[in-house]
Tab-separated table of C-alpha atoms in Angstrom:
chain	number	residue	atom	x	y	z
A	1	UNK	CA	130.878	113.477	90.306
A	2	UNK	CA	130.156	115.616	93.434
A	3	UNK	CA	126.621	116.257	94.504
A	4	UNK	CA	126.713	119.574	93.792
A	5	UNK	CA	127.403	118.931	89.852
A	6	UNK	CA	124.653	116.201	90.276
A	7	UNK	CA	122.253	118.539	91.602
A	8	UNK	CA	123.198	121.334	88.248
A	9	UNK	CA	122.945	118.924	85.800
A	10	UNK	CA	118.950	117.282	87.120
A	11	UNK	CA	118.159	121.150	87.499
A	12	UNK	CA	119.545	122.165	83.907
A	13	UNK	CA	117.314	119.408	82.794
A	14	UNK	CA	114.728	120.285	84.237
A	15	UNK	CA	114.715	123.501	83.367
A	16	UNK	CA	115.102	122.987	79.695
A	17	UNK	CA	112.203	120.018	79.626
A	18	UNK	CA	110.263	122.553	81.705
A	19	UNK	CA	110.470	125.074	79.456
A	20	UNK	CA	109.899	122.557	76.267
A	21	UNK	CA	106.687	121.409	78.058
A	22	UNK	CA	105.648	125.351	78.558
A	23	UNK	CA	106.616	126.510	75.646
A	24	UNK	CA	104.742	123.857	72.609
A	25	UNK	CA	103.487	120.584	74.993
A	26	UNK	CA	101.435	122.787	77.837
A	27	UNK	CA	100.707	119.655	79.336
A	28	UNK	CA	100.137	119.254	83.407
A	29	UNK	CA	104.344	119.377	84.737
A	30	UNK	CA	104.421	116.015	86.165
A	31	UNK	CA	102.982	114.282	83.210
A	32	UNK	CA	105.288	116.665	80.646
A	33	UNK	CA	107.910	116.085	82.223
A	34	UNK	CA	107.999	112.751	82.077
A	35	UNK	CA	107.268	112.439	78.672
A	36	UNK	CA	109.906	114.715	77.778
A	37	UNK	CA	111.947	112.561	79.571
A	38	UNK	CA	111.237	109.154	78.688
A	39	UNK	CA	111.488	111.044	74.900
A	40	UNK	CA	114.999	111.831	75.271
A	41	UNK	CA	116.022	108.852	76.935
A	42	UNK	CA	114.992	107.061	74.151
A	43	UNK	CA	117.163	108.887	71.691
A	44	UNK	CA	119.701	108.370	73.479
A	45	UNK	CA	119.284	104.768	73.263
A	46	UNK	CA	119.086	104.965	69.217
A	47	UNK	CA	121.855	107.281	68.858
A	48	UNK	CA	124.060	104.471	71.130
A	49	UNK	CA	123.350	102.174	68.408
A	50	UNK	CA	126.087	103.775	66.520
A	51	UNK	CA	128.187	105.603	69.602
A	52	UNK	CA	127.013	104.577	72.888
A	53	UNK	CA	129.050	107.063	74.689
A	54	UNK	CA	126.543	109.401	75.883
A	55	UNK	CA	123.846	106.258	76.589
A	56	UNK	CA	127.106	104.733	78.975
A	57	UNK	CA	127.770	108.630	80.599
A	58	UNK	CA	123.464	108.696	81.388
A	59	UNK	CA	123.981	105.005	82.581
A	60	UNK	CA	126.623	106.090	85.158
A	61	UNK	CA	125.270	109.349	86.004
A	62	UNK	CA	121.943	107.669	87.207
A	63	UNK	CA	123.886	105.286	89.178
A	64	UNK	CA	125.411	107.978	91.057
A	65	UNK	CA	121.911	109.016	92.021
A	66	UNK	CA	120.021	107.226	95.342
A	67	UNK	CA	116.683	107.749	93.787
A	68	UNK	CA	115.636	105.581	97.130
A	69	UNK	CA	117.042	108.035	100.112
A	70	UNK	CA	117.063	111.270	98.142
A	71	UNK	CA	113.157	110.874	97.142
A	72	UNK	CA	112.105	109.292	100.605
A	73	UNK	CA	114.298	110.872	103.090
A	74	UNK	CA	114.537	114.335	101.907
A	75	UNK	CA	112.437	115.369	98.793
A	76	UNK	CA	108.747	113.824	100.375
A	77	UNK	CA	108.406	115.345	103.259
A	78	UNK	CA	108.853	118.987	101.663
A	79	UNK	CA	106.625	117.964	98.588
A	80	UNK	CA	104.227	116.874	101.664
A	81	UNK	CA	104.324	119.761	103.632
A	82	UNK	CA	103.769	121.938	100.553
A	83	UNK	CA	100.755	120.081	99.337
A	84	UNK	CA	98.918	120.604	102.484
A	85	UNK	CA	99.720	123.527	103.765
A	86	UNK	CA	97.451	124.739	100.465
A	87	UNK	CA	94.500	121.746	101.325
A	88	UNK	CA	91.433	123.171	102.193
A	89	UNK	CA	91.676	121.944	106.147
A	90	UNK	CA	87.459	123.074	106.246
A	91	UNK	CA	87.013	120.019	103.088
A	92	UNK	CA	89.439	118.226	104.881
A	93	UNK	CA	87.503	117.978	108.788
A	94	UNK	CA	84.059	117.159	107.233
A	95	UNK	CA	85.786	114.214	105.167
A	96	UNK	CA	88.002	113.198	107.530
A	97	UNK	CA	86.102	109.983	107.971
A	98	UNK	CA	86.156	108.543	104.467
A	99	UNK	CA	89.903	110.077	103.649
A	100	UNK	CA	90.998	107.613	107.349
A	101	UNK	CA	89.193	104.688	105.992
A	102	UNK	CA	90.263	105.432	102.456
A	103	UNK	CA	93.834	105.892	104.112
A	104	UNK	CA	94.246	102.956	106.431
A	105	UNK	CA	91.422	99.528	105.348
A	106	UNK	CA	91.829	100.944	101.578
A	107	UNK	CA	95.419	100.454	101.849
A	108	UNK	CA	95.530	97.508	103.671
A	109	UNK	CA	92.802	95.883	101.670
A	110	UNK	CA	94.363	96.815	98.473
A	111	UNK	CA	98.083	95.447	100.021
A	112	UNK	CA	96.270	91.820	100.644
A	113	UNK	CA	94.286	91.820	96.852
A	114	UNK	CA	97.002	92.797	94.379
A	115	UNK	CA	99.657	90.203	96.508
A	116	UNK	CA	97.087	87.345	96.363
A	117	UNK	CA	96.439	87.768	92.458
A	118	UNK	CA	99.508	88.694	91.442
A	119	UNK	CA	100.693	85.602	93.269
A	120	UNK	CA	99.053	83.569	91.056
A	121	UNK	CA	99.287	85.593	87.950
A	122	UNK	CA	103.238	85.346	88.114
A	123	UNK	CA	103.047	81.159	88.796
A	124	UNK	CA	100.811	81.219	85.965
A	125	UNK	CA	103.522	82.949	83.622
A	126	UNK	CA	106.178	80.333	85.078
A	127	UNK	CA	107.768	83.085	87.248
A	128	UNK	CA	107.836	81.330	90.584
A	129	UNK	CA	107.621	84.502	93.018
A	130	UNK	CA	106.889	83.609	96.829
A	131	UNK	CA	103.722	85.336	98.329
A	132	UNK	CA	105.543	87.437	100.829
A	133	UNK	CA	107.249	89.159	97.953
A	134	UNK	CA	103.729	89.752	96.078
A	135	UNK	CA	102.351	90.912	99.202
A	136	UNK	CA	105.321	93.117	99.404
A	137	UNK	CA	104.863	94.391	95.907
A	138	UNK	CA	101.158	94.976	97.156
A	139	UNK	CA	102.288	96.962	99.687
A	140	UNK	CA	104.781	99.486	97.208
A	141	UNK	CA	101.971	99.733	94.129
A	142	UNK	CA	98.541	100.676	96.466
A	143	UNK	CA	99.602	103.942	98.098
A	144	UNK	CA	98.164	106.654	95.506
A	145	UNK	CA	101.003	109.477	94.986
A	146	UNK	CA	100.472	112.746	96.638
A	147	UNK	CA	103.085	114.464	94.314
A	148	UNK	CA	101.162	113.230	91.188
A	149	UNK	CA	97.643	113.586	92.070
A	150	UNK	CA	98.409	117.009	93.665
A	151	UNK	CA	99.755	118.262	90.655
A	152	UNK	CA	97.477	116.700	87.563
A	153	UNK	CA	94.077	117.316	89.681
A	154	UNK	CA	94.624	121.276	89.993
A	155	UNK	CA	93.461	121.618	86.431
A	156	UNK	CA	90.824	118.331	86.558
A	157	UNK	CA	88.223	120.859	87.934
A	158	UNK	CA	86.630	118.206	90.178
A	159	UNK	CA	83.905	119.124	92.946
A	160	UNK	CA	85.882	120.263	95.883
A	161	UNK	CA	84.077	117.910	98.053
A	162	UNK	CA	85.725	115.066	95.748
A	163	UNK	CA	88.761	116.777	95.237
A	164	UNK	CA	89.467	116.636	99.065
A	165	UNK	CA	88.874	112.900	99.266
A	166	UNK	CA	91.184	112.555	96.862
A	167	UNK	CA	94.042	114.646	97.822
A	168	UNK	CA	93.017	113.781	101.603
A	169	UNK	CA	93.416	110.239	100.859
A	170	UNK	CA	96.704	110.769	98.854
A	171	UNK	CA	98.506	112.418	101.776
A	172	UNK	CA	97.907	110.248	104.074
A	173	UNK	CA	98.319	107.328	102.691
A	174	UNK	CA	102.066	106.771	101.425
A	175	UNK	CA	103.054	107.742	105.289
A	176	UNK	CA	100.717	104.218	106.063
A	177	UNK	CA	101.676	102.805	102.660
A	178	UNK	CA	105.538	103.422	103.464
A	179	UNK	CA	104.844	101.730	107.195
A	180	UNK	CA	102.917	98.938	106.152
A	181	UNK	CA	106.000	97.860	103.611
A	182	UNK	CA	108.085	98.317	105.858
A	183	UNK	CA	106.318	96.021	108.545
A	184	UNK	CA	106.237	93.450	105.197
A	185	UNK	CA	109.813	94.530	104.235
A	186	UNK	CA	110.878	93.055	108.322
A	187	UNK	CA	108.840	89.645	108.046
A	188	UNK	CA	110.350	89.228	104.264
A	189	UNK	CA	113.871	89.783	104.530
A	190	UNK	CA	113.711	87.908	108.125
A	191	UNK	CA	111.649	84.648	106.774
A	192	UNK	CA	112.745	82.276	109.675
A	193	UNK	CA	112.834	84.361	112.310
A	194	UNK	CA	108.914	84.589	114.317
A	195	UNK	CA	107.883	88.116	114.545
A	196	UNK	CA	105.117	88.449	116.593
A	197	UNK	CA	101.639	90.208	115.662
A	198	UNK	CA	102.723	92.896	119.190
A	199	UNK	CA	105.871	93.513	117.309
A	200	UNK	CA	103.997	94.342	113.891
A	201	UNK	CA	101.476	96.611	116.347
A	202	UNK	CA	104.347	98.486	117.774
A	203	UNK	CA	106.206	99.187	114.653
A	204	UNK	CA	103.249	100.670	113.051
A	205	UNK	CA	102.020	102.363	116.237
A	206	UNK	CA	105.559	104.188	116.698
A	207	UNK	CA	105.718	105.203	113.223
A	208	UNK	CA	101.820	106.332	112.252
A	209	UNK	CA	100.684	107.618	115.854
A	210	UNK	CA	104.169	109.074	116.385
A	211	UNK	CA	104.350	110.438	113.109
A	212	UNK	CA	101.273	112.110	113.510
A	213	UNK	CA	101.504	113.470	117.229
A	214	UNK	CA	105.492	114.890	115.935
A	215	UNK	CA	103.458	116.671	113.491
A	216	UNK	CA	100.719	118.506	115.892
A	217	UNK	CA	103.503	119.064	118.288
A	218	UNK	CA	105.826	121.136	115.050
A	219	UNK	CA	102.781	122.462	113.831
A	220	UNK	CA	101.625	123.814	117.554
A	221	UNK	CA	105.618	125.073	118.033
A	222	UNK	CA	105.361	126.923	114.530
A	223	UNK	CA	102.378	128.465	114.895
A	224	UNK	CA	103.314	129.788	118.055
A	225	UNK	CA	106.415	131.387	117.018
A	226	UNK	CA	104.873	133.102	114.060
A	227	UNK	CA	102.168	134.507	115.743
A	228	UNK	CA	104.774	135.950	118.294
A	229	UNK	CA	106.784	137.948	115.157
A	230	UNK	CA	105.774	139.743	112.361
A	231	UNK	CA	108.663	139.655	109.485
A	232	UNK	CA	107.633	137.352	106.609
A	233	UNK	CA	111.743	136.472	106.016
A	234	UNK	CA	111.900	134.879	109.671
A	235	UNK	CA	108.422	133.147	108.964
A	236	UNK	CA	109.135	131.616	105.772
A	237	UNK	CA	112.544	129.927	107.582
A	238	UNK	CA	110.319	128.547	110.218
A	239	UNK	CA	108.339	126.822	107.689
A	240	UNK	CA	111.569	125.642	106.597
A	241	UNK	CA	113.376	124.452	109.609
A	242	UNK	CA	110.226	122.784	110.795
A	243	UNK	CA	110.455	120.827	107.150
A	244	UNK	CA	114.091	119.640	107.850
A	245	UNK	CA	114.216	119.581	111.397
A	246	UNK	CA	111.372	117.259	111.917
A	247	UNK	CA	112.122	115.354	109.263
A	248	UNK	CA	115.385	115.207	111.126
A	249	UNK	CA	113.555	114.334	113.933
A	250	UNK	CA	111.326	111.815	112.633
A	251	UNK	CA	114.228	109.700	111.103
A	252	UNK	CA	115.964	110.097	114.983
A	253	UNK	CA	113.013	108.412	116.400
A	254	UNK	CA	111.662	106.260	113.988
A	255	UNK	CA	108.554	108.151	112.845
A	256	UNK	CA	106.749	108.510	110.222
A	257	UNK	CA	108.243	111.404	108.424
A	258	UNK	CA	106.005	111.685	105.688
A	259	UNK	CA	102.390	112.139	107.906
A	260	UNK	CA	104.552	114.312	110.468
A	261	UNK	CA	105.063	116.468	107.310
A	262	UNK	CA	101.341	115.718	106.165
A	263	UNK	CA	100.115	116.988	110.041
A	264	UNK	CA	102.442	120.226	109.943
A	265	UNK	CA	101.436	121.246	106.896
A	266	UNK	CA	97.802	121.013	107.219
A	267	UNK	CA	97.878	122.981	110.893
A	268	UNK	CA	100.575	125.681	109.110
A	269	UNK	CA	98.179	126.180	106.452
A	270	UNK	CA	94.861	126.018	108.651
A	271	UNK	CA	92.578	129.789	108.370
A	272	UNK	CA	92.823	130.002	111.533
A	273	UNK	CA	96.431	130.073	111.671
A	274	UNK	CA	96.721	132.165	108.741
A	275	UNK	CA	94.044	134.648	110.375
A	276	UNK	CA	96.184	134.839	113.651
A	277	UNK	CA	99.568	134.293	113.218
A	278	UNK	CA	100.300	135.375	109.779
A	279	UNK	CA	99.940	139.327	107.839
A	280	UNK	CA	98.826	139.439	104.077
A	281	UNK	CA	102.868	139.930	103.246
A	282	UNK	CA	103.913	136.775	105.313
A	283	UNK	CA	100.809	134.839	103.950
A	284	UNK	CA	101.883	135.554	100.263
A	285	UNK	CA	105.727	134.777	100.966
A	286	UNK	CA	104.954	131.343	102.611
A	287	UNK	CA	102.871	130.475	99.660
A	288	UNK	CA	104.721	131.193	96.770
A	289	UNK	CA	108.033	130.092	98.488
A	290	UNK	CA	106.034	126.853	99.038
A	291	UNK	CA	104.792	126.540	95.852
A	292	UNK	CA	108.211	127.054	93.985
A	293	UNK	CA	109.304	124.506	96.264
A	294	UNK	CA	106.440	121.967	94.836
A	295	UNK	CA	107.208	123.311	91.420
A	296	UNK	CA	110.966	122.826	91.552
A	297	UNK	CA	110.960	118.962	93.106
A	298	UNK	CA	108.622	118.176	90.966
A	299	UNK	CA	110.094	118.818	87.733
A	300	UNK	CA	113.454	117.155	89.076
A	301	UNK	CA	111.065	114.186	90.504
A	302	UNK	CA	109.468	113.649	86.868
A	303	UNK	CA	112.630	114.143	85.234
A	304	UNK	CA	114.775	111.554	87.844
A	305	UNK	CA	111.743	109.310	87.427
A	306	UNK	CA	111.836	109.331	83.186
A	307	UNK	CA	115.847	108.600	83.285
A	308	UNK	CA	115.263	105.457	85.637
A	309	UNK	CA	114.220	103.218	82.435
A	310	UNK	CA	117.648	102.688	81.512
A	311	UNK	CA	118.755	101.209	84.536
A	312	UNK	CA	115.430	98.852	83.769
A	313	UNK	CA	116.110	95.261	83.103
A	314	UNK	CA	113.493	94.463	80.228
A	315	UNK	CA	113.062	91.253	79.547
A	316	UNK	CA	110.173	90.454	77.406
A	317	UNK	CA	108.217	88.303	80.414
A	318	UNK	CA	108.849	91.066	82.859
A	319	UNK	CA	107.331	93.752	80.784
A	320	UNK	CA	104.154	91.167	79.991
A	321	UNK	CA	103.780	91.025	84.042
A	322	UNK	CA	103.967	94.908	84.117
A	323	UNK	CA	101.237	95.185	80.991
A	324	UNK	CA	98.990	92.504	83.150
A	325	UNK	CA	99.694	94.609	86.335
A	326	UNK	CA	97.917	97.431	85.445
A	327	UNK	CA	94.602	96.394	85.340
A	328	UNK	CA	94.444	94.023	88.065
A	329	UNK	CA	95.662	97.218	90.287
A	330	UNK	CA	92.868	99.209	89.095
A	331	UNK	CA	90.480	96.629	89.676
A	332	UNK	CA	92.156	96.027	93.268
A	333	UNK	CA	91.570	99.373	94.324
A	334	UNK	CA	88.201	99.622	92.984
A	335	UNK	CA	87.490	96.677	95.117
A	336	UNK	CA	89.206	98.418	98.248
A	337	UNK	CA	87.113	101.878	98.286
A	338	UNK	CA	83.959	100.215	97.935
A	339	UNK	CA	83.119	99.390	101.662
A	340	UNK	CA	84.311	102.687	102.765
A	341	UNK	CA	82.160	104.650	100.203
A	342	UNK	CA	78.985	102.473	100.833
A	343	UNK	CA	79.432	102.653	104.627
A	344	UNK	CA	80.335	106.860	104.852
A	345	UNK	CA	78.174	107.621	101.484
A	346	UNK	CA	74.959	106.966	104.047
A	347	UNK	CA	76.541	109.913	106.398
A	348	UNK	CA	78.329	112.306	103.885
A	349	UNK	CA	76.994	113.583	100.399
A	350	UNK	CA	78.902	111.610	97.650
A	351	UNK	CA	79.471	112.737	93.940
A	352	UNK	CA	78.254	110.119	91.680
A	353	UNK	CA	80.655	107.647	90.683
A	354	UNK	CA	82.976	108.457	93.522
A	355	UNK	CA	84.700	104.719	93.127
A	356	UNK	CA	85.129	105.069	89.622
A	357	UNK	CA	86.446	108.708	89.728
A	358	UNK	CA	88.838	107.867	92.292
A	359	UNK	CA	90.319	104.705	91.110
A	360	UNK	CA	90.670	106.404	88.225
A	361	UNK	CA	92.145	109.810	89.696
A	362	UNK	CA	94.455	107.289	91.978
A	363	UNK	CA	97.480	107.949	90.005
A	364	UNK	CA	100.920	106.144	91.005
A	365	UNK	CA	104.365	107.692	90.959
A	366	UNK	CA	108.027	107.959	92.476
A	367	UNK	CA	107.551	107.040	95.751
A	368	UNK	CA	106.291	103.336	94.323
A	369	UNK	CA	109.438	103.734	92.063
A	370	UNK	CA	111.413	104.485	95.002
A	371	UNK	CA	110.139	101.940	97.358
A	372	UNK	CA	110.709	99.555	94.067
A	373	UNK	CA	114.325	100.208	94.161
A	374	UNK	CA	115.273	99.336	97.968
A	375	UNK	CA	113.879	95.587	97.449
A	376	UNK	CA	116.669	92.847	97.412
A	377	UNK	CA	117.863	90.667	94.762
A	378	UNK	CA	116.213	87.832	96.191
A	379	UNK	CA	112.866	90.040	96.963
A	380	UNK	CA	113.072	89.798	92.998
A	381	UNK	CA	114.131	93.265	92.398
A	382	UNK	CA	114.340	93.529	88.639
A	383	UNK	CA	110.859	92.031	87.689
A	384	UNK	CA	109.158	94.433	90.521
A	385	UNK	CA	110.739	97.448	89.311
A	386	UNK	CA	109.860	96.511	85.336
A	387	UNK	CA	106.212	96.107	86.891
A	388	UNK	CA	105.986	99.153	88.956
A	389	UNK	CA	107.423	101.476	86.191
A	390	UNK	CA	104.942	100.171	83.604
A	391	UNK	CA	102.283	100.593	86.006
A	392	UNK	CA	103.629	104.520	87.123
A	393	UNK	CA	104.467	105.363	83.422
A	394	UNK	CA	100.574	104.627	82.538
A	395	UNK	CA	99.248	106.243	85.859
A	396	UNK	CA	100.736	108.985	85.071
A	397	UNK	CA	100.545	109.675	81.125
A	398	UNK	CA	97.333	107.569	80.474
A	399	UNK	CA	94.974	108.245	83.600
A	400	UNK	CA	97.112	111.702	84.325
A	401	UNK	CA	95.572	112.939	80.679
A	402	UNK	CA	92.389	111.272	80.793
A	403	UNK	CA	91.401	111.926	84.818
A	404	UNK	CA	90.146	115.436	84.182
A	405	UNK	CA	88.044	114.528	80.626
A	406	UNK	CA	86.050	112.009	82.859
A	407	UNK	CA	85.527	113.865	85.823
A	408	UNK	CA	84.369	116.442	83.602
A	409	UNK	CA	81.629	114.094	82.158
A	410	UNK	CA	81.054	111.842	85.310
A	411	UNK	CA	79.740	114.911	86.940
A	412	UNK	CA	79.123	117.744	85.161
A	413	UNK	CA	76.503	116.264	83.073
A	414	UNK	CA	75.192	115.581	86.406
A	415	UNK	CA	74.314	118.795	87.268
A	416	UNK	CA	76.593	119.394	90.164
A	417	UNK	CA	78.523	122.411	91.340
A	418	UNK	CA	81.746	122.904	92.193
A	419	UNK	CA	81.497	123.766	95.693
């Protein structure tokens, strides 16, 4: 099957669970979808029990797909770029500190906690798992999803100051959650070989600093040219080619693709930049061609993400790991945002029961799936993939439904504003 008749067959889909979701579910897209999905998937599996034609056709259809290069390599960095060039940048400079700590220690700290207990949670269940693979699995759960979190808190109604931690936090950190595994990813698959802490400093250097200054530098170059024209059809294929060519770019060099995308975006979609370089017509074009784009990979993101369970391997003790997995994650990233929030809460003006809210609100999603999928047999593939899609499926459907409910109470019955 060629791509193109991949690519009409994940958009028919989409459309039709899109429309089911719309139409009688009117749920939040990303966590529709992927009920929908995981729905029909499953009647497919009954109806193979009597002619497991069409459950063999799905089997080799999803095989064709490489969820891995087609969700990391091409569909982040425009689900990225869309998601901040519509982020408050204002929100965004005043809680810059927290969403870098939040982005980077939080991260890290969350990496180190859910590979040490998980370590010993597996050797408890007789699963003997090395610690460089936990850590590794650490590394591929604690990134929050920007795609996810994006799309479920636009209808949470959270106080924008919280809001902008949150989404802050989310888009920057899979570009340092996708570095640090891959620093992990280096030492694992390389166990004998001595890799040297300057060698771990470079490699994240190149990619986060580099990522970052790629993205000023197509931000600066975009701006620039669309303050220089005004026709909204050339300006909305600048936004474009800055998308793909410096994602282009990025993968040439060895950047961080996703935080140049994160970077772009947010300078793109800056007031100032809007003020001066674009006219009420362009402004409107670049957002609603930007936010089909966001509507459009999500829906075949949620619906790619749903189909992946039959490719799982689920063996009883891998799906107990996944079930124990969820809470010690939560628990891990409560841990990890508390430092930050004490230290910056003494600076900044914190919504009660930030920690909870956004442990809660942290929600999971295909790029852990993705990440998942490019371990190695002997990185223990199958059982981290069972976890990881136990842990996205609840992240999304359980704290994707409940995250706006509790918000809602956490704060409003605290008398605070949305401002």
């Amino acid at each position: 099957m060629d791509y193109y008749s991949i690519a009409t067959i994940l958009i028919v889909l989409s459309a039709a669970f899109g429309y089911i979701n719309v139409r009688f579910l009117k749920l939040p897209i990303t966590i529709g979808l992927m009920l929908i999905t995981i729905v029909f998937t499953v009647v497919i599996v009954g109806i193979a029990q009597f002619d497991d034609t069409l459950l063999i056709r799905e089997r080799e259809f999803i095989g064709m797909i490489d969820f891995e290069t087609v969700l990391l390599d091409i569909m982040l960095s425009f689900l990225l770029f869309a998601g901040a060039l519509h982020t408050n940048f204002n929100q965004l400079k005043i809680q810059r500190g927290p969403i870098l700590a939040f982005a980077t220690l939080g991260v890290l700290t969350s990496t180190f906690l859910v590979g040490i207990v998980m370590f010993y949670v597996l050797q408890w269940m007789g699963l003997g798992v090395d610690f460089i693979y936990c850590l590794l699995f650490g590394a591929l759960i604690s990134p929050t999803d920007p795609i996810a979190v994006l799309g479920i808190l636009k209808k949470a109604g959270a106080p924008k100051k919280l809001e902008t931690k949150i989404v802050g936090e989310s888009l920057f950190n899979d570009g340092v959650g996708v570095v640090v595994f891959l620093t992990i990813f280096a030492i694992a698959a390389k166990p004998e070989a001595a890799i040297a802490f300057s060698d771990i400093a470079t490699l994240f250097g190149q990619e986060v600093i580099g990522g970052i200054v790629l993205g000023l530098f197509l931000g600066w170059i975009t701006y620039r040219l669309m303050k220089s024209i005004d026709n909204y059809e050339i300006e909305v294929i600048l936004t474009l080619a800055t998308v793909m060519g410096g994602t282009m770019l990025a993968h040439e060099f060895h950047l961080s693709a996703p935080l140049a995308m994160v970077t772009a975006g947010l300078i793109v979609g800056n007031d100032t930049v809007r003020d001066s370089a674009m006219s009420e017509t362009t402004e409107a074009y670049v957002d609603k061609f930007w936010e089909l784009i966001d509507v459009l990979l999500n829906t075949i993101l949620f619906v790619m993400i749903g189909m992946e369970m039959l490719v799982l391997t689920l063996e009883g003790q891998y799906i107990y790991a996944g079930l124990l997995a969820i809470p010690i994650i939560l628990i891990c990233r409560y841990i990890s945002l508390w430092l930050p929030i004490k230290f910056f809460s003494k600076r900044l003006d914190f919504v009660p029961k930030t920690n909870l809210i956004m442990t809660w609100g942290g929600l999971r999603g295909g790029i852990s799936i993705a990440l998942a999928l490019s371990l190695t047999n002997e990185m223990h593939r199958e059982l981290f993939l069972v976890i990881t899609y136990a842990v996205v499926v609840v992240s999304i459907v359980g704290q994707g439904l409940t995250v706006g409910p509790i918000i809602k109470r956490l704060t409003k019955k605290k008398g605070l504003v949305d401002f």
